Short mmCIF file of C-alpha atoms in Angstrom, two decimals:
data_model
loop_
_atom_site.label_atom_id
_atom_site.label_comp_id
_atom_site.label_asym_id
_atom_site.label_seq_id
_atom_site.Cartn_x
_atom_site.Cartn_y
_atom_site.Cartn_z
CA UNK J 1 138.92 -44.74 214.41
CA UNK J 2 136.02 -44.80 211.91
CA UNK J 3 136.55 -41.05 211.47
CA UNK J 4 140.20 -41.30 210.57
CA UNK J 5 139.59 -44.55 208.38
CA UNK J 6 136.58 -42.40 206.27
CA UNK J 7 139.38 -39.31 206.43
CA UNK J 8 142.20 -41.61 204.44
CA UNK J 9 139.52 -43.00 202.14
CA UNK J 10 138.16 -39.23 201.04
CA UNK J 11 141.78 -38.12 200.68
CA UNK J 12 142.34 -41.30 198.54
CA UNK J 13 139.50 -40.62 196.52
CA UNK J 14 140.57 -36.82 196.28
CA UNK J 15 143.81 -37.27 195.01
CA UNK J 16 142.73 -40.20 192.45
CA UNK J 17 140.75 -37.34 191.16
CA UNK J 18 143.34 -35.04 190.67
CA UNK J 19 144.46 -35.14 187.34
CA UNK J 20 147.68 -33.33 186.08
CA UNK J 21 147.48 -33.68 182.59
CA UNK J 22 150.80 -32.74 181.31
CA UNK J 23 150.21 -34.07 177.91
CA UNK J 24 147.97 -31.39 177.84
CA UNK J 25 148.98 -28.18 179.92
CA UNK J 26 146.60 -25.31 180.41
CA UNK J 27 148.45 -23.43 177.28
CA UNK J 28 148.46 -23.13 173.68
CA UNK J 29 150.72 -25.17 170.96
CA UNK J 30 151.74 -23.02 168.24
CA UNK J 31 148.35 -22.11 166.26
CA UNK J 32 146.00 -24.42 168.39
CA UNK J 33 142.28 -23.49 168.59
CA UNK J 34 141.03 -20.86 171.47
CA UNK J 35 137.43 -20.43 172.24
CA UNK J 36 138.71 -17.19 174.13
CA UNK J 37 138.50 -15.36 170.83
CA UNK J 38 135.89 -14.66 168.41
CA UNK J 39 138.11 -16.34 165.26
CA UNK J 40 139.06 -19.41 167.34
CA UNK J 41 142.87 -18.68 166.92
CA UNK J 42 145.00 -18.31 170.21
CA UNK J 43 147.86 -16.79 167.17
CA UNK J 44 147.00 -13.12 168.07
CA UNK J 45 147.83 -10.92 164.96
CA UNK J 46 149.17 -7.46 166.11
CA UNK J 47 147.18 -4.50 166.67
CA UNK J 48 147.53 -2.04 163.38
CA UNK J 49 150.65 0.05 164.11
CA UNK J 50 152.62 -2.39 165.73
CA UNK J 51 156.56 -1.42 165.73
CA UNK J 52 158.46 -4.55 166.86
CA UNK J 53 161.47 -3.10 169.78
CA UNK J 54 163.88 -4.20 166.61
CA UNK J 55 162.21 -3.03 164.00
CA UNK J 56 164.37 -1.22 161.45
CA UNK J 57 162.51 2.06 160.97
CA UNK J 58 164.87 3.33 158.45
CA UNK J 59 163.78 4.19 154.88
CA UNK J 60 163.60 1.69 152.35
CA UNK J 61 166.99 2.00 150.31
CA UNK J 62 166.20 2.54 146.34
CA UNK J 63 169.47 0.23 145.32
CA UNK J 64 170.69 -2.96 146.91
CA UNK J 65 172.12 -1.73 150.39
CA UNK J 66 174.39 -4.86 150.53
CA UNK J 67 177.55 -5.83 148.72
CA UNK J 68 177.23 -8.63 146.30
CA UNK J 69 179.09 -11.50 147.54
CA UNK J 70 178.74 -15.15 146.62
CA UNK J 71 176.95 -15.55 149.91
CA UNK J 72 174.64 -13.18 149.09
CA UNK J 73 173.77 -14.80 145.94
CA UNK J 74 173.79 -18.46 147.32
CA UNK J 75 171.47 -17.12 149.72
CA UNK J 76 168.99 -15.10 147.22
CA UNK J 77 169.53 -18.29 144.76
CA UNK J 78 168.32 -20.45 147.84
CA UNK J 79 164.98 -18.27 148.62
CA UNK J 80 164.42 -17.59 144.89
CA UNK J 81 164.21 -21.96 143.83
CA UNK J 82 161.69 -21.75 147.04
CA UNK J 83 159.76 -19.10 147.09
CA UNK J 84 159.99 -17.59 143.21
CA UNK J 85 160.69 -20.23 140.86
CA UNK J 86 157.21 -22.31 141.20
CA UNK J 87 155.85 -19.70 138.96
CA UNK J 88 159.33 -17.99 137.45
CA UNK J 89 161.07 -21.24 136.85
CA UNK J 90 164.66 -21.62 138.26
CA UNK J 91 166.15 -19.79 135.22
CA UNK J 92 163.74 -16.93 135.24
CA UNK J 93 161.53 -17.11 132.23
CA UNK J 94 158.40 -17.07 133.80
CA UNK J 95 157.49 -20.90 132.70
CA UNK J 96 157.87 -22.28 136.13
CA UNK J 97 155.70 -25.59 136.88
CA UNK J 98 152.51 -23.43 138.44
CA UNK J 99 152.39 -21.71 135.81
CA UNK J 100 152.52 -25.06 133.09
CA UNK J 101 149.03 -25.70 135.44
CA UNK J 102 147.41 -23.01 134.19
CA UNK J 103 149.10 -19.55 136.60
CA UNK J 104 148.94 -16.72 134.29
CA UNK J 105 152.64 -16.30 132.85
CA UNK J 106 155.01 -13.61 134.14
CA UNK J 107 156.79 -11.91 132.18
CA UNK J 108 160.89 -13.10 131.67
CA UNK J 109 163.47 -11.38 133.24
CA UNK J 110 165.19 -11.44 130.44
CA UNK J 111 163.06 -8.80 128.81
CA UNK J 112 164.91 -5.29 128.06
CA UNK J 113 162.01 -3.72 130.46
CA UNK J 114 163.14 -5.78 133.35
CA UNK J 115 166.68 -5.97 132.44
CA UNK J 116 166.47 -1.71 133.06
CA UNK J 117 164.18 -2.01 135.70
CA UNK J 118 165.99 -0.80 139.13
CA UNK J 119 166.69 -3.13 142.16
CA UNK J 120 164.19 -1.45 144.17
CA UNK J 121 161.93 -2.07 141.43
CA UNK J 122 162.08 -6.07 142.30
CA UNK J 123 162.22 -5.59 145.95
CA UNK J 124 158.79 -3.43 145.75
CA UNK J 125 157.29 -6.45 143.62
CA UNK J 126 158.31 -9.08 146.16
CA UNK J 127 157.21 -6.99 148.90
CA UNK J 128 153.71 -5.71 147.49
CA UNK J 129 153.38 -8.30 144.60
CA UNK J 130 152.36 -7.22 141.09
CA UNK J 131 149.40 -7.61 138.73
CA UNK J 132 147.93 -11.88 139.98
CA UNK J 133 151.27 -12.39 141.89
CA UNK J 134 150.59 -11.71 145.93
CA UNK J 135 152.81 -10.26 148.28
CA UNK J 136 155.29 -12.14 149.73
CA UNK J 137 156.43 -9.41 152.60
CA UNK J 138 154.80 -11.97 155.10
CA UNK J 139 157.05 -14.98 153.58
CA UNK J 140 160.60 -13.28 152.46
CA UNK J 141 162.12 -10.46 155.26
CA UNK J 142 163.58 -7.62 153.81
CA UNK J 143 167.17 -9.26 153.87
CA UNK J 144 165.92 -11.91 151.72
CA UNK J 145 164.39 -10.15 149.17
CA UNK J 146 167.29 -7.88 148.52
CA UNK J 147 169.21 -11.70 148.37
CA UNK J 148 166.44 -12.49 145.76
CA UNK J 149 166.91 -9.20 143.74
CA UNK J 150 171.01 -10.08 143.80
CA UNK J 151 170.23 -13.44 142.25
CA UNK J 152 167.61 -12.20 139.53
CA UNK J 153 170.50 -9.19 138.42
CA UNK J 154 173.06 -12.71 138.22
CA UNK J 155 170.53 -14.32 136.19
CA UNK J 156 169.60 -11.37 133.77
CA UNK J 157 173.36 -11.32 133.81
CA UNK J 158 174.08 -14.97 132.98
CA UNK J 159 171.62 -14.71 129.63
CA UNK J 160 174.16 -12.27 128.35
CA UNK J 161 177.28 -12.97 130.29
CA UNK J 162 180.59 -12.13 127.06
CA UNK J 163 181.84 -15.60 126.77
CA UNK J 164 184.99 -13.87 127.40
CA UNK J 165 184.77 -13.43 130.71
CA UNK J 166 183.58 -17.09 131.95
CA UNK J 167 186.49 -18.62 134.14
CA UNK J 168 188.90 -21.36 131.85
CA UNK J 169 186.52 -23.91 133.43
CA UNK J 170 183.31 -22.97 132.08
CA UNK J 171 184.70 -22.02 129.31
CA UNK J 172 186.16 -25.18 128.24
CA UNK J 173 182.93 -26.70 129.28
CA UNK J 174 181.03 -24.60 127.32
CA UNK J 175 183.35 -25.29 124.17
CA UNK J 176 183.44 -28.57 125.00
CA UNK J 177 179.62 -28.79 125.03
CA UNK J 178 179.33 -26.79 121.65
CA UNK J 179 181.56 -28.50 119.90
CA UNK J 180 179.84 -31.70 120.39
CA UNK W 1 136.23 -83.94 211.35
CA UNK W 2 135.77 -83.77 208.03
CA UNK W 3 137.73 -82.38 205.09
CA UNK W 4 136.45 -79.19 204.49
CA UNK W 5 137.81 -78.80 200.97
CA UNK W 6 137.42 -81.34 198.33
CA UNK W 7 140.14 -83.15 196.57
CA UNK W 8 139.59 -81.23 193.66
CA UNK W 9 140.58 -77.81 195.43
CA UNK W 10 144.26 -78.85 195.26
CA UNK W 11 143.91 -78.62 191.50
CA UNK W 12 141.67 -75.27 191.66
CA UNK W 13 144.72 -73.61 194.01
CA UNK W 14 147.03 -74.93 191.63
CA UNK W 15 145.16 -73.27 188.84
CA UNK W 16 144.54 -70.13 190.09
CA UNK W 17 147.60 -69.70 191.74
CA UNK W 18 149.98 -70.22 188.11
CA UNK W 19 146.99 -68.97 186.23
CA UNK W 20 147.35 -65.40 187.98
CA UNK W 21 151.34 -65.63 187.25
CA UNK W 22 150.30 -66.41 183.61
CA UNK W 23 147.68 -63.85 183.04
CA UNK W 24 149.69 -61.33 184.68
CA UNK W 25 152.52 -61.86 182.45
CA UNK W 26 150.39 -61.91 179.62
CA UNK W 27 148.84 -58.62 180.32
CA UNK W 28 152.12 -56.98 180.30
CA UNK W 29 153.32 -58.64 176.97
CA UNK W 30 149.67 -57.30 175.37
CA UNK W 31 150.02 -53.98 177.17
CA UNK W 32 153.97 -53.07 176.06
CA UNK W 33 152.95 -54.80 172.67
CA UNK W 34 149.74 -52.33 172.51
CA UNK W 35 151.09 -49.17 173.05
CA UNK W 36 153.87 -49.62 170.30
CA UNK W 37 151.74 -50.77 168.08
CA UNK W 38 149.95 -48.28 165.38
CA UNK W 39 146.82 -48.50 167.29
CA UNK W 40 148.33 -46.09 169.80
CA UNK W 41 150.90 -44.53 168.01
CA UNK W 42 148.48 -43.47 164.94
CA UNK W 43 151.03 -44.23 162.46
CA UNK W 44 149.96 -44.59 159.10
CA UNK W 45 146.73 -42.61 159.89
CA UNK W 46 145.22 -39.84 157.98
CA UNK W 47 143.12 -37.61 160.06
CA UNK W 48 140.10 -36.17 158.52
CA UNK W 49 141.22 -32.58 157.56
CA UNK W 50 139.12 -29.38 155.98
CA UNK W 51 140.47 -29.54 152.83
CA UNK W 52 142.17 -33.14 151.31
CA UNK W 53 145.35 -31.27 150.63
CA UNK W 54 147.93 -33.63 148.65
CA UNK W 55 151.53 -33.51 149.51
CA UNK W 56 151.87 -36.27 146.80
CA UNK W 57 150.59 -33.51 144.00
CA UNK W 58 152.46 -30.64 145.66
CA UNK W 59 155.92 -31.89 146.95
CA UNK W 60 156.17 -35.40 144.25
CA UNK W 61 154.51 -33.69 141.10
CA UNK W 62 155.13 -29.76 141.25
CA UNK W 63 158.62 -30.35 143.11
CA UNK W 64 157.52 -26.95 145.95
CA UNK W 65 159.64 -26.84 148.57
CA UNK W 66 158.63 -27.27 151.89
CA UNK W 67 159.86 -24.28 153.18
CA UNK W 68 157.03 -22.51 151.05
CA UNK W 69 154.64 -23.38 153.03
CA UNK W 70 156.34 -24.25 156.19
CA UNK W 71 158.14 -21.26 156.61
CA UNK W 72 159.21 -21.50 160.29
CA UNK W 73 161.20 -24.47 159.98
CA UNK W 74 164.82 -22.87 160.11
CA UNK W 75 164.48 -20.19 162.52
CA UNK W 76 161.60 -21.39 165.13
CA UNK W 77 160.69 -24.24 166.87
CA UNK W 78 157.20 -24.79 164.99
CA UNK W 79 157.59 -25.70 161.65
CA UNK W 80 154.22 -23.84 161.06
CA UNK W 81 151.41 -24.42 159.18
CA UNK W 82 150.62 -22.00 155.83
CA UNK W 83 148.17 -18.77 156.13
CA UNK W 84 145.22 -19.20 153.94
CA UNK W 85 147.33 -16.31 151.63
CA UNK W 86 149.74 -18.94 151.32
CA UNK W 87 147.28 -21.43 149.69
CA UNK W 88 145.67 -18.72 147.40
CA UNK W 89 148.69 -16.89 146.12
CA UNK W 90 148.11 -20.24 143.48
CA UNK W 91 144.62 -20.89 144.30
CA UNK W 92 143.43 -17.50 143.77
CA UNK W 93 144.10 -18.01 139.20
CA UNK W 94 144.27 -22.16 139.63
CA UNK W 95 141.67 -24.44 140.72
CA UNK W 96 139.76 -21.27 141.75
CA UNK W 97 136.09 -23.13 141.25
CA UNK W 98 136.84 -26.54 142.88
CA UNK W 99 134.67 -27.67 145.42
CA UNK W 100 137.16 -29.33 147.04
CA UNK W 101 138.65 -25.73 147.93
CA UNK W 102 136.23 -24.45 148.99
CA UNK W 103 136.72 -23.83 152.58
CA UNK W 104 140.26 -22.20 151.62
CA UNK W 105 138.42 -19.50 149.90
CA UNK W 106 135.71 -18.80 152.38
CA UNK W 107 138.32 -18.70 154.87
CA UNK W 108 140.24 -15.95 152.88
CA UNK W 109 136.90 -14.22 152.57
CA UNK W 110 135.81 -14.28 156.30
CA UNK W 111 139.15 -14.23 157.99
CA UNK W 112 138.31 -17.49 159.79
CA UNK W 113 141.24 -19.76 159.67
CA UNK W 114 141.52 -23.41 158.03
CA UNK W 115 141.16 -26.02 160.73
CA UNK W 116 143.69 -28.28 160.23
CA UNK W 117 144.02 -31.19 162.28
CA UNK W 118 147.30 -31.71 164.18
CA UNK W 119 149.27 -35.02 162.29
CA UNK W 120 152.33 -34.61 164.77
CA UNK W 121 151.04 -33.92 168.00
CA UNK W 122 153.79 -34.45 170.90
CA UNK W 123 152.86 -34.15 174.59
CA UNK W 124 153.08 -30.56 176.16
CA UNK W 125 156.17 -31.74 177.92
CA UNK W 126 158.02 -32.51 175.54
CA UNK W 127 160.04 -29.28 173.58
CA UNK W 128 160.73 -30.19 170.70
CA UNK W 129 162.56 -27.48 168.19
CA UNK W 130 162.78 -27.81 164.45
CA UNK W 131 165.12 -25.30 164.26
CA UNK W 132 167.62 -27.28 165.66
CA UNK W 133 167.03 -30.21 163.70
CA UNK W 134 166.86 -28.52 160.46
CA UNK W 135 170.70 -26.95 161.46
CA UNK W 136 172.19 -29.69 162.66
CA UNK W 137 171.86 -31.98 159.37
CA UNK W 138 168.33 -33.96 160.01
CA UNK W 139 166.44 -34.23 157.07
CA UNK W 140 162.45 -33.46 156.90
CA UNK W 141 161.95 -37.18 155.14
CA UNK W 142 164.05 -38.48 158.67
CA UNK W 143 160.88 -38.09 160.92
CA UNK W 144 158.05 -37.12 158.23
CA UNK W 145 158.90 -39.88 155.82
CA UNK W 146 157.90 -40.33 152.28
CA UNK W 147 155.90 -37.12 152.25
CA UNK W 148 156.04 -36.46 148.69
CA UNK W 149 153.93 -39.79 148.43
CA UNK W 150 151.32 -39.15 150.58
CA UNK W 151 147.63 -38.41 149.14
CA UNK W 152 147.17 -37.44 152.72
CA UNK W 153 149.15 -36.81 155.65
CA UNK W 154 149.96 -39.24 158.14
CA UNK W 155 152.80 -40.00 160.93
CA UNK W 156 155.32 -42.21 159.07
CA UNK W 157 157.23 -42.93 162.75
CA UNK W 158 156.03 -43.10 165.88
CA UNK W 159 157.82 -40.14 167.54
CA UNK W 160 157.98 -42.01 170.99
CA UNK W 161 160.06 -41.13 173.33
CA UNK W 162 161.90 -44.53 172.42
CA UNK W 163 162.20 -43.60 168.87
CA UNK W 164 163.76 -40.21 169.68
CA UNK W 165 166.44 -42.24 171.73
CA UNK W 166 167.08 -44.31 169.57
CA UNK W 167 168.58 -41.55 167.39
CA UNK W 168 170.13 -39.09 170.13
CA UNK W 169 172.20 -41.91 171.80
CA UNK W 170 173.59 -42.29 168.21
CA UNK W 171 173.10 -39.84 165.60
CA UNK W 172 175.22 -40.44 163.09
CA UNK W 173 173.66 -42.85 160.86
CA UNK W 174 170.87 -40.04 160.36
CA UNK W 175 172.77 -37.25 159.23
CA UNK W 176 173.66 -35.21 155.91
CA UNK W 177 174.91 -32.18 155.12
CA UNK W 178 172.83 -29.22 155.61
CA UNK W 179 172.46 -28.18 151.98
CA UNK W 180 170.76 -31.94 151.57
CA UNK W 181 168.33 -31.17 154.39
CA UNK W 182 165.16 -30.94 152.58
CA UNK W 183 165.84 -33.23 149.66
CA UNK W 184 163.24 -35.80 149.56
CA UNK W 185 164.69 -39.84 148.99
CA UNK W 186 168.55 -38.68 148.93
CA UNK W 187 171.08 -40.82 147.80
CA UNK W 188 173.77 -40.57 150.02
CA UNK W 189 176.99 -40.54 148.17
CA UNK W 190 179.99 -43.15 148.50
CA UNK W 191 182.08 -41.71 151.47
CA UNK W 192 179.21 -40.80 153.85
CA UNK W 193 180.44 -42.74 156.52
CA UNK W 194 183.47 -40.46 156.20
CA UNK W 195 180.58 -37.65 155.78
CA UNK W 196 178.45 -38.30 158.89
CA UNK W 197 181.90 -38.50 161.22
CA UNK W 198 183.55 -35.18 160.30
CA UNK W 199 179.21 -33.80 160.48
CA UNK W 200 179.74 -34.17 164.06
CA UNK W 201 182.54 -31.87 164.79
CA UNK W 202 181.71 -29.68 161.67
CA UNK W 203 177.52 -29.11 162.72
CA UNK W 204 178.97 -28.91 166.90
CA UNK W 205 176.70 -31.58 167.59
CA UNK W 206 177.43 -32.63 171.31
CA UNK W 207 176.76 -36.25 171.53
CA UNK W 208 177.76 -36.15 175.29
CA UNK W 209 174.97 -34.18 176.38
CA UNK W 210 171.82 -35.23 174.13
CA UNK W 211 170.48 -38.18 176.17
CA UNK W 212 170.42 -35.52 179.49
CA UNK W 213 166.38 -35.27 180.25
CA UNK W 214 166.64 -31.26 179.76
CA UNK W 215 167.09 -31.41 176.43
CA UNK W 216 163.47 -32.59 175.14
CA UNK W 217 162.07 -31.73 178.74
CA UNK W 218 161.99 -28.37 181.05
#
């Protein structure tokens, strides 16, 4: 009897002392700290060479590879006010907010250099970055950027858009806003 | 024979007996009361980070979007937190001398990563996706608050279980239209009553199904 009563008191005492934590599992949250590796991230970055199993191995095309629809450009207008306009400001003259805090200027788009330069000239710079500006091929995938280079073509295009060919409602707007 | 107890221990029994009702009660009310309280949910509390960074100066004063640095937040279920390249694509021609940076640029240097210190940390059994959030028409300022006015970070809600209820039993009154998603203090216009209804059919947002325990838990 004593056995069996010191039997139920271990066990007791056993399972009080397991502890299941399922707040905290034995795995990682996105980014948390590992002691298992030397940099103390348990985010592995892949080995050099990596090829994702979707990876699109086909050459980089030298002109946009999509056609321009209004999507396109809502979407490259979208990525471009995030990811471009701190420094280029939303209209593209390089006088974006970082750059009021002291970024060194870019240049404006609106610049006949630019205004010539080719599509795939613009995706290279997003993808490798150019002179201080750093590469944003981590930040903006390859869709994206050719969104981006739609939207910077509309706005070179918008600088010197022939009022001629604005729809009646900008144009009356325009008038409108001219006249008074 | 005597009386073995005193008169007294009528009173005592009567004491104890009530009292133990009482303080039982009483622990409950200070126990239910405690863990909603900010003591346990840590709302309004900065945690000490590596580097003071100001959402304030960069969201309220430069106007950056939060999808600059939090680049996951559409397409994954972390929002994720910024690569130290992400901090010096500024930092590397503004700033570049401050001492208050510099663990960003010894940590671009020696490959070590910025230690940041969770703000949002739910429990591992809980699955919570931002993606989902993001797409479905609940704004960043719904759970993270007034971020663009805070020197440091801090939980503006508790994120309890209760609190997540409280806004899948009835979602409506928390949603705008996608494109409005990462606004910060939007004005909703005059017919968003109208807005929020049709949001429901238009976003596929099954109302039917988001109380059902798989949905935060696996």
């Amino acid at each position: 009897m004593t056995g069996r009563r010191l039997a139920l008191v271990l066990l007791v005492a056993a399972l009080a002392g397991c502890d299941q934590k399922m707040a905290d599992q034995p795995r990682y949250d996105p980014l948390e700290a590992s002691s298992e590796f030397p940099d103390g991230m348990s985010a592995r970055t892949p080995v050099a060479g990596t090829v994702a199993r979707d990876a699109d191995l086909s050459a980089t095309p030298t002109a946009m590879p999509f056609p321009v629809t209004m999507k396109l450009l809502q979407r490259g207008r979208e990525r471009f006010d995030i990811f471009c306009a701190p420094c280029h400001s939303v209209a593209g003259d390089g006088d974006g907010i970082v750059v009021e805090r002291g970024f060194p200027a870019p240049p404006t788009y609106h610049q006949p250099a630019l205004r010539a330069a080719s599509d795939r000239h613009i995706y290279d710079v997003i993808t490798d970055g150019y002179g201080a500006m750093y590469s944003y091929a981590a930040r903006v995938p390859p869709a994206d950027r050719w969104a981006i280079v739609a939207y910077v073509r509309a706005l070179q295009y918008a600088r010197n858009a022939p009022v001629a060919e604005l729809p009646a409602q900008l144009r009356a707007r325009l008038d409108g806003e001219a006249g008074g | 024979m005597p009386q073995i107890f005193h008169r007294s221990a009528n009173g005592i029994a009567r004491f104890v007996l009530w009292g133990a009702q009482v303080a039982f009660l009483l622990v409950i009310l200070v126990w239910t009361g405690l863990v909603r309280s900010e003591f346990f949910t840590e709302v309004a509390r900065a945690p000490r980070q590596p580097v003071p960074f100001s959402h304030r100066h960069h969201v309220g004063e430069l106007g950056i979007d939060c999808r600059y640095c939090h680049g996951g937040v559409e397409t994954s279920a972390s929002a994720g937190l910024p690569a130290t390249e992400v901090c010096m694509t500024c930092h590397s021609q503004i700033w570049t001398n401050a001492d208050m940076l510099a663990p960003v640029r010894e940590s671009l240097a020696s490959g070590e990563p910025l230690r940041w210190q969770r703000v949002h940390g739910l429990p591992d059994f809980v699955y919570f996706n931002h993606a989902i959030h993001i797409h479905k028409g609940v704004a960043c300022e719904t759970c993270h608050g007034d971020v663009d006015d805070m020197p440091l970070m801090m939980r503006a809600h508790s994120l309890t279980m209760g609190w997540c209820l409280s806004c899948h039993r009835d979602p409506e009154p928390n949603l705008r239209p996608p494109a409005e998603v990462f606004a910060m203090h939007w004005k909703p216009p005059e017919d968003i009553e109208r807005v929020r209804k049709s949001l429901i059919d238009v976003l596929g947002i099954d109302t039917a199904t988001m109380t059902d325990c798989y949905v935060c838990h696996r």
